[in-house]
Amino acid sequence: MGMNSIAQFPQFTPLSLSHKTIVTETYNSLKIPTSHRLFSNLFITDTDNSTHIARLNNNIIIDRGLYTNHEGVMICGENATSETLETVLRNDVKFVELSSIKTFDSKVDLDNSDYIYSTGKVALLEGSTYSNIRRKIRLPREVCTVGVVENDKVDEIWEMFEKWERENPLKKDILEREALEKALQFIDHLEIEYVGVYNNNLLVGFAGVEVTNHQHLMIHFIKAQTEIVGLSEFLFWQLAIMYRDRTTTINFEQDLGIVGLRQFKESLRPDIIQPVYTIASAKIV
């Protein structure tokens, strides 16, 4: 389905699987993409069917249902940026996420900015920058193996995730659970691949990843049992090794302001944190 299958802003169309091609084409045209504009992210996080999209100046306006009456949106596209923003804000929109585009009096939304790593650097782990990671992965290097989880064995992913939830009750996140459930349900329609870590032939960790047109490795999910120290770092390193011939960077997405998640992603030594800019309507009145 093409752009004309989407309602013209300020009208909106509910997001569906049929919009995968046009949203992906628009995402692929971005010079500096951000993770939550990727179709798979929009689709799997839309667990209550509240995400709607509209077209404007060959851009896609996305309402993820976080605000009432389409009052908060984000723009996917880089066409006629100023005109698009002004049109959006004239239609009672109070808040706009601009992705990597800085304009007017926009400000950085650090909680939703992406952690970006060099695939090649992480694969090698050379130098003092990565000394802490090298130390942490010593045990899993000795006792674990890594491999792709085939689609007909994804039940193992869900079983391991539920085990992780039982062992980490304070870290349970209903939105993450619902997103993973939807991702597995539509596994044959999305580009997400699953990589598993095994200890004595038992799945003890997994990652859900996607290679984008920008040669980015997008990490949607990563979970690891806590009994083996350094397992998450080991899996992150193995992902870099597995995908370094197909990607140049790893996008570990946002930390959402969660302190523990921010500390973990910072400990993996990102090259940059790709900023996401936002603007409120009052800024350009």
mmCIF file of C-alpha atoms in Angstrom:
data_model
loop_
_atom_site.group_PDB
_atom_site.id
_atom_site.type_symbol
_atom_site.label_atom_id
_atom_site.label_comp_id
_atom_site.label_asym_id
_atom_site.label_seq_id
_atom_site.Cartn_x
_atom_site.Cartn_y
_atom_site.Cartn_z
ATOM 1 C CA MET A 1 0.000 0.000 0.000
ATOM 2 C CA GLY A 2 1.296 3.456 -0.923
ATOM 3 C CA MET A 3 1.170 6.846 0.754
ATOM 4 C CA ASN A 4 -2.362 7.462 -0.563
ATOM 5 C CA SER A 5 -3.617 4.566 1.561
ATOM 6 C CA ILE A 6 -3.001 6.785 4.592
ATOM 7 C CA ALA A 7 -5.375 9.597 5.547
ATOM 8 C CA GLN A 8 -4.272 13.165 4.819
ATOM 9 C CA PHE A 9 -3.382 15.047 8.012
ATOM 10 C CA PRO A 10 -5.203 16.117 10.182
ATOM 11 C CA GLN A 11 -7.214 12.934 9.620
ATOM 12 C CA PHE A 12 -5.591 9.692 10.798
ATOM 13 C CA THR A 13 -5.605 6.012 9.811
ATOM 14 C CA PRO A 14 -5.108 3.158 12.317
ATOM 15 C CA LEU A 15 -1.685 1.546 11.856
ATOM 16 C CA SER A 16 -1.831 -1.976 10.448
ATOM 17 C CA LEU A 17 0.468 -4.596 8.988
ATOM 18 C CA SER A 18 -0.585 -3.402 5.527
ATOM 19 C CA HIS A 19 1.369 -0.166 6.126
ATOM 20 C CA LYS A 20 4.677 -1.976 6.572
ATOM 21 C CA THR A 21 5.997 -1.177 3.083
ATOM 22 C CA ILE A 22 5.224 2.550 3.013
ATOM 23 C CA VAL A 23 6.405 3.145 6.591
ATOM 24 C CA THR A 24 9.601 1.208 5.867
ATOM 25 C CA GLU A 25 10.230 3.144 2.644
ATOM 26 C CA THR A 26 9.806 6.427 4.511
ATOM 27 C CA TYR A 27 12.067 5.234 7.323
ATOM 28 C CA ASN A 28 14.715 4.146 4.814
ATOM 29 C CA SER A 29 14.740 7.657 3.327
ATOM 30 C CA LEU A 30 15.787 9.216 6.644
ATOM 31 C CA LYS A 31 19.348 10.517 6.750
ATOM 32 C CA ILE A 32 19.620 9.910 10.489
ATOM 33 C CA PRO A 33 16.981 7.366 11.554
ATOM 34 C CA THR A 34 15.846 6.768 15.113
ATOM 35 C CA SER A 35 14.710 3.437 16.448
ATOM 36 C CA HIS A 36 11.089 4.120 17.315
ATOM 37 C CA ARG A 37 10.203 5.168 13.748
ATOM 38 C CA LEU A 38 11.064 1.691 12.477
ATOM 39 C CA PHE A 39 7.885 -0.125 11.439
ATOM 40 C CA SER A 40 8.526 -3.158 13.609
ATOM 41 C CA ASN A 41 8.872 -0.961 16.693
ATOM 42 C CA LEU A 42 5.705 0.952 15.900
ATOM 43 C CA PHE A 43 3.818 -2.267 15.241
ATOM 44 C CA ILE A 44 4.891 -4.434 18.181
ATOM 45 C CA THR A 45 4.476 -1.639 20.738
ATOM 46 C CA ASP A 46 0.957 -0.929 19.469
ATOM 47 C CA THR A 47 -0.528 -3.561 21.740
ATOM 48 C CA ASP A 48 -3.810 -1.703 22.278
ATOM 49 C CA ASN A 49 -4.353 -0.594 18.648
ATOM 50 C CA SER A 50 -3.978 3.064 19.615
ATOM 51 C CA THR A 51 -1.290 4.003 17.062
ATOM 52 C CA HIS A 52 -2.529 6.052 14.094
ATOM 53 C CA ILE A 53 -0.736 7.562 11.107
ATOM 54 C CA ALA A 54 -1.365 10.381 8.638
ATOM 55 C CA ARG A 55 0.440 11.760 5.583
ATOM 56 C CA LEU A 56 1.653 15.316 5.154
ATOM 57 C CA ASN A 57 4.116 16.631 2.546
ATOM 58 C CA ASN A 58 5.198 13.063 1.817
ATOM 59 C CA ASN A 59 6.018 12.552 5.497
ATOM 60 C CA ILE A 60 4.218 10.237 7.894
ATOM 61 C CA ILE A 61 2.764 11.787 11.040
ATOM 62 C CA ILE A 62 2.580 9.203 13.822
ATOM 63 C CA ASP A 63 0.353 9.292 16.879
ATOM 64 C CA ARG A 64 1.303 6.456 19.225
ATOM 65 C CA GLY A 65 -1.740 6.998 21.420
ATOM 66 C CA LEU A 66 0.236 8.577 24.246
ATOM 67 C CA TYR A 67 -1.943 11.704 24.237
ATOM 68 C CA THR A 68 -5.644 12.336 23.667
ATOM 69 C CA ASN A 69 -7.098 13.725 20.438
ATOM 70 C CA HIS A 70 -3.813 13.422 18.495
ATOM 71 C CA GLU A 71 -2.257 16.135 20.682
ATOM 72 C CA GLY A 72 1.195 14.518 20.646
ATOM 73 C CA VAL A 73 2.790 13.177 17.460
ATOM 74 C CA MET A 74 6.126 12.412 15.855
ATOM 75 C CA ILE A 75 7.241 13.027 12.294
ATOM 76 C CA CYS A 76 8.778 10.327 10.108
ATOM 77 C CA GLY A 77 10.257 12.005 7.061
ATOM 78 C CA GLU A 78 12.467 14.951 6.200
ATOM 79 C CA ASN A 79 10.421 16.679 3.493
ATOM 80 C CA ALA A 80 9.450 20.367 3.824
ATOM 81 C CA THR A 81 10.355 20.183 7.499
ATOM 82 C CA SER A 82 9.441 23.731 8.543
ATOM 83 C CA GLU A 83 6.159 23.756 6.611
ATOM 84 C CA THR A 84 5.238 20.330 7.976
ATOM 85 C CA LEU A 85 5.952 21.332 11.558
ATOM 86 C CA GLU A 86 4.014 24.580 11.269
ATOM 87 C CA THR A 87 1.019 22.777 9.752
ATOM 88 C CA VAL A 88 1.034 20.163 12.495
ATOM 89 C CA LEU A 89 1.207 22.735 15.266
ATOM 90 C CA ARG A 90 -1.634 24.783 13.753
ATOM 91 C CA ASN A 91 -3.938 21.793 14.270
ATOM 92 C CA ASP A 92 -4.094 21.743 18.071
ATOM 93 C CA VAL A 93 -1.045 19.499 18.399
ATOM 94 C CA LYS A 94 0.716 20.350 21.652
ATOM 95 C CA PHE A 95 3.858 18.237 21.371
ATOM 96 C CA VAL A 96 5.968 17.047 18.410
ATOM 97 C CA GLU A 97 8.919 14.703 18.347
ATOM 98 C CA LEU A 98 11.248 15.706 15.536
ATOM 99 C CA SER A 99 13.668 12.766 15.535
ATOM 100 C CA SER A 100 17.200 13.932 14.762
ATOM 101 C CA ILE A 101 16.073 17.251 13.265
ATOM 102 C CA LYS A 102 16.880 20.294 15.383
ATOM 103 C CA THR A 103 14.742 23.307 14.566
ATOM 104 C CA PHE A 104 13.148 26.325 16.240
ATOM 105 C CA ASP A 105 13.519 25.961 20.020
ATOM 106 C CA SER A 106 13.519 22.184 20.104
ATOM 107 C CA LYS A 107 15.231 20.406 22.966
ATOM 108 C CA VAL A 108 16.856 17.006 23.402
ATOM 109 C CA ASP A 109 14.733 14.229 24.883
ATOM 110 C CA LEU A 110 17.521 12.222 26.494
ATOM 111 C CA ASP A 111 15.221 9.446 27.727
ATOM 112 C CA ASN A 112 14.237 8.603 24.142
ATOM 113 C CA SER A 113 17.601 9.117 22.445
ATOM 114 C CA ASP A 114 19.325 6.080 20.916
ATOM 115 C CA TYR A 115 22.539 4.419 22.098
ATOM 116 C CA ILE A 116 24.793 3.867 19.072
ATOM 117 C CA TYR A 117 27.822 1.540 19.038
ATOM 118 C CA SER A 118 30.367 0.588 16.376
ATOM 119 C CA THR A 119 29.777 -3.029 15.356
ATOM 120 C CA GLY A 120 33.431 -3.468 14.427
ATOM 121 C CA LYS A 121 34.774 -2.034 17.679
ATOM 122 C CA VAL A 122 32.457 -4.127 19.836
ATOM 123 C CA ALA A 123 33.336 -7.278 17.889
ATOM 124 C CA LEU A 124 37.044 -6.746 18.623
ATOM 125 C CA LEU A 125 36.820 -5.335 22.179
ATOM 126 C CA GLU A 126 40.309 -3.897 21.889
ATOM 127 C CA GLY A 127 41.929 -1.341 24.169
ATOM 128 C CA SER A 128 41.218 0.045 27.606
ATOM 129 C CA THR A 129 37.762 1.279 26.572
ATOM 130 C CA TYR A 130 36.440 -2.281 26.607
ATOM 131 C CA SER A 131 38.546 -3.734 29.436
ATOM 132 C CA ASN A 132 35.567 -4.033 31.784
ATOM 133 C CA ILE A 133 33.511 -5.901 29.176
ATOM 134 C CA ARG A 134 36.402 -8.270 28.442
ATOM 135 C CA ARG A 135 36.615 -9.065 32.146
ATOM 136 C CA LYS A 136 32.872 -9.660 32.506
ATOM 137 C CA ILE A 137 32.547 -12.076 29.586
ATOM 138 C CA ARG A 138 35.267 -14.496 30.723
ATOM 139 C CA LEU A 139 32.879 -17.012 32.311
ATOM 140 C CA PRO A 140 30.190 -17.126 29.594
ATOM 141 C CA ARG A 141 32.930 -17.444 26.949
ATOM 142 C CA GLU A 142 33.913 -20.715 28.600
ATOM 143 C CA VAL A 143 30.487 -22.239 29.229
ATOM 144 C CA CYS A 144 28.071 -20.797 26.631
ATOM 145 C CA THR A 145 27.361 -21.122 22.923
ATOM 146 C CA VAL A 146 25.367 -18.830 20.644
ATOM 147 C CA GLY A 147 23.083 -19.538 17.700
ATOM 148 C CA VAL A 148 20.084 -18.320 15.734
ATOM 149 C CA VAL A 149 16.724 -19.464 17.115
ATOM 150 C CA GLU A 150 14.639 -20.790 14.241
ATOM 151 C CA ASN A 151 11.044 -19.598 13.917
ATOM 152 C CA ASP A 152 9.623 -23.005 14.777
ATOM 153 C CA LYS A 153 11.417 -22.923 18.144
ATOM 154 C CA VAL A 154 10.384 -19.498 19.386
ATOM 155 C CA ASP A 155 8.363 -21.098 22.188
ATOM 156 C CA GLU A 156 11.740 -21.433 23.903
ATOM 157 C CA ILE A 157 12.073 -17.641 23.789
ATOM 158 C CA TRP A 158 8.752 -17.115 25.549
ATOM 159 C CA GLU A 159 9.476 -19.796 28.161
ATOM 160 C CA MET A 160 12.837 -18.221 28.942
ATOM 161 C CA PHE A 161 11.274 -14.754 29.145
ATOM 162 C CA GLU A 162 8.663 -15.974 31.632
ATOM 163 C CA LYS A 163 11.410 -17.601 33.704
ATOM 164 C CA TRP A 164 13.317 -14.304 33.684
ATOM 165 C CA GLU A 165 10.179 -12.482 34.872
ATOM 166 C CA ARG A 166 9.705 -14.918 37.755
ATOM 167 C CA GLU A 167 13.304 -14.437 38.839
ATOM 168 C CA ASN A 168 13.224 -10.633 38.439
ATOM 169 C CA PRO A 169 9.771 -9.557 39.685
ATOM 170 C CA LEU A 170 10.854 -5.964 40.314
ATOM 171 C CA LYS A 171 11.944 -5.592 36.684
ATOM 172 C CA LYS A 172 8.738 -6.905 35.128
ATOM 173 C CA ASP A 173 7.348 -4.550 32.488
ATOM 174 C CA ILE A 174 3.888 -5.273 31.124
ATOM 175 C CA LEU A 175 4.504 -3.180 28.000
ATOM 176 C CA GLU A 176 7.689 -5.089 27.199
ATOM 177 C CA ARG A 177 5.894 -8.382 27.787
ATOM 178 C CA GLU A 178 3.044 -7.441 25.452
ATOM 179 C CA ALA A 179 5.467 -6.169 22.790
ATOM 180 C CA LEU A 180 7.460 -9.413 22.830
ATOM 181 C CA GLU A 181 4.270 -11.461 22.711
ATOM 182 C CA LYS A 182 3.100 -9.534 19.636
ATOM 183 C CA ALA A 183 6.533 -9.762 18.002
ATOM 184 C CA LEU A 184 6.516 -13.543 18.385
ATOM 185 C CA GLN A 185 2.911 -13.792 17.216
ATOM 186 C CA PHE A 186 3.768 -11.961 13.973
ATOM 187 C CA ILE A 187 7.259 -13.402 13.579
ATOM 188 C CA ASP A 188 6.635 -14.430 9.959
ATOM 189 C CA HIS A 189 5.618 -10.869 9.007
ATOM 190 C CA LEU A 190 8.451 -8.926 10.649
ATOM 191 C CA GLU A 191 12.193 -8.781 10.022
ATOM 192 C CA ILE A 192 13.142 -9.509 13.636
ATOM 193 C CA GLU A 193 15.613 -12.363 14.113
ATOM 194 C CA TYR A 194 16.239 -14.102 17.427
ATOM 195 C CA VAL A 195 19.657 -15.104 18.699
ATOM 196 C CA GLY A 196 19.948 -17.449 21.666
ATOM 197 C CA VAL A 197 22.653 -18.139 24.243
ATOM 198 C CA TYR A 198 22.852 -21.734 25.450
ATOM 199 C CA ASN A 199 24.394 -23.371 28.490
ATOM 200 C CA ASN A 200 24.327 -27.177 28.488
ATOM 201 C CA ASN A 201 21.846 -26.981 25.583
ATOM 202 C CA LEU A 202 19.430 -24.861 27.630
ATOM 203 C CA LEU A 203 18.420 -21.381 26.468
ATOM 204 C CA VAL A 204 19.701 -18.916 29.078
ATOM 205 C CA GLY A 205 19.526 -15.683 27.090
ATOM 206 C CA PHE A 206 18.178 -14.223 23.865
ATOM 207 C CA ALA A 207 18.097 -11.097 21.748
ATOM 208 C CA GLY A 208 15.547 -9.973 19.168
ATOM 209 C CA VAL A 209 17.394 -7.985 16.495
ATOM 210 C CA GLU A 210 16.798 -6.481 13.065
ATOM 211 C CA VAL A 211 19.161 -5.382 10.302
ATOM 212 C CA THR A 212 17.928 -2.127 8.769
ATOM 213 C CA ASN A 213 18.523 -0.566 5.379
ATOM 214 C CA HIS A 214 20.983 1.845 7.023
ATOM 215 C CA GLN A 215 23.183 -1.132 8.010
ATOM 216 C CA HIS A 216 22.180 -0.725 11.634
ATOM 217 C CA LEU A 217 21.640 -3.682 13.928
ATOM 218 C CA MET A 218 18.557 -2.751 15.935
ATOM 219 C CA ILE A 219 18.292 -4.520 19.296
ATOM 220 C CA HIS A 220 14.606 -4.753 20.169
ATOM 221 C CA PHE A 221 14.882 -7.203 23.062
ATOM 222 C CA ILE A 222 17.677 -8.651 25.141
ATOM 223 C CA LYS A 223 17.234 -10.871 28.171
ATOM 224 C CA ALA A 224 19.667 -13.085 30.062
ATOM 225 C CA GLN A 225 19.522 -15.279 33.145
ATOM 226 C CA THR A 226 21.420 -13.780 36.059
ATOM 227 C CA GLU A 227 23.086 -16.980 37.300
ATOM 228 C CA ILE A 228 25.917 -16.586 34.786
ATOM 229 C CA VAL A 229 27.762 -13.338 35.456
ATOM 230 C CA GLY A 230 28.393 -11.257 32.342
ATOM 231 C CA LEU A 231 25.860 -13.071 30.172
ATOM 232 C CA SER A 232 24.217 -9.888 28.836
ATOM 233 C CA GLU A 233 27.595 -8.398 27.916
ATOM 234 C CA PHE A 234 28.586 -11.689 26.287
ATOM 235 C CA LEU A 235 25.428 -11.726 24.177
ATOM 236 C CA PHE A 236 25.978 -8.099 23.130
ATOM 237 C CA TRP A 237 29.532 -8.956 22.057
ATOM 238 C CA GLN A 238 28.399 -12.043 20.154
ATOM 239 C CA LEU A 239 25.769 -10.030 18.287
ATOM 240 C CA ALA A 240 28.514 -7.705 17.059
ATOM 241 C CA ILE A 241 30.560 -10.674 15.855
ATOM 242 C CA MET A 242 27.603 -12.334 14.135
ATOM 243 C CA TYR A 243 26.415 -9.193 12.323
ATOM 244 C CA ARG A 244 29.607 -7.218 11.654
ATOM 245 C CA ASP A 245 29.633 -8.237 7.970
ATOM 246 C CA ARG A 246 26.095 -6.887 7.494
ATOM 247 C CA THR A 247 26.088 -3.807 9.719
ATOM 248 C CA THR A 248 28.261 -0.849 10.669
ATOM 249 C CA THR A 249 26.543 0.168 13.882
ATOM 250 C CA ILE A 250 24.446 -1.267 16.690
ATOM 251 C CA ASN A 251 21.410 0.707 17.825
ATOM 252 C CA PHE A 252 20.478 -0.369 21.349
ATOM 253 C CA GLU A 253 17.510 2.002 21.347
ATOM 254 C CA GLN A 254 16.542 4.147 24.349
ATOM 255 C CA ASP A 255 16.804 3.842 28.120
ATOM 256 C CA LEU A 256 13.382 5.484 28.724
ATOM 257 C CA GLY A 257 14.811 7.207 31.788
ATOM 258 C CA ILE A 258 15.232 3.899 33.648
ATOM 259 C CA VAL A 259 18.348 4.314 35.785
ATOM 260 C CA GLY A 260 19.510 0.690 35.697
ATOM 261 C CA LEU A 261 18.986 0.435 31.949
ATOM 262 C CA ARG A 262 20.881 3.681 31.381
ATOM 263 C CA GLN A 263 23.800 2.461 33.478
ATOM 264 C CA PHE A 264 23.953 -0.843 31.594
ATOM 265 C CA LYS A 265 23.865 0.745 28.140
ATOM 266 C CA GLU A 266 26.474 3.310 29.150
ATOM 267 C CA SER A 267 28.705 0.514 30.478
ATOM 268 C CA LEU A 268 28.783 -0.988 26.974
ATOM 269 C CA ARG A 269 30.596 2.170 25.844
ATOM 270 C CA PRO A 270 28.450 3.758 23.114
ATOM 271 C CA ASP A 271 30.162 5.802 20.420
ATOM 272 C CA ILE A 272 27.366 8.369 20.571
ATOM 273 C CA ILE A 273 23.907 8.877 21.972
ATOM 274 C CA GLN A 274 21.843 9.893 18.946
ATOM 275 C CA PRO A 275 19.615 12.755 20.122
ATOM 276 C CA VAL A 276 15.877 12.943 19.650
ATOM 277 C CA TYR A 277 14.493 16.488 19.578
ATOM 278 C CA THR A 278 11.066 17.595 20.718
ATOM 279 C CA ILE A 279 9.148 20.845 20.566
ATOM 280 C CA ALA A 280 5.995 22.155 22.230
ATOM 281 C CA SER A 281 3.506 24.311 20.342
ATOM 282 C CA ALA A 282 4.075 27.295 22.635
ATOM 283 C CA LYS A 283 7.664 27.513 21.389
ATOM 284 C CA ILE A 284 6.725 28.836 17.945
ATOM 285 C CA VAL A 285 3.558 30.797 18.635
#
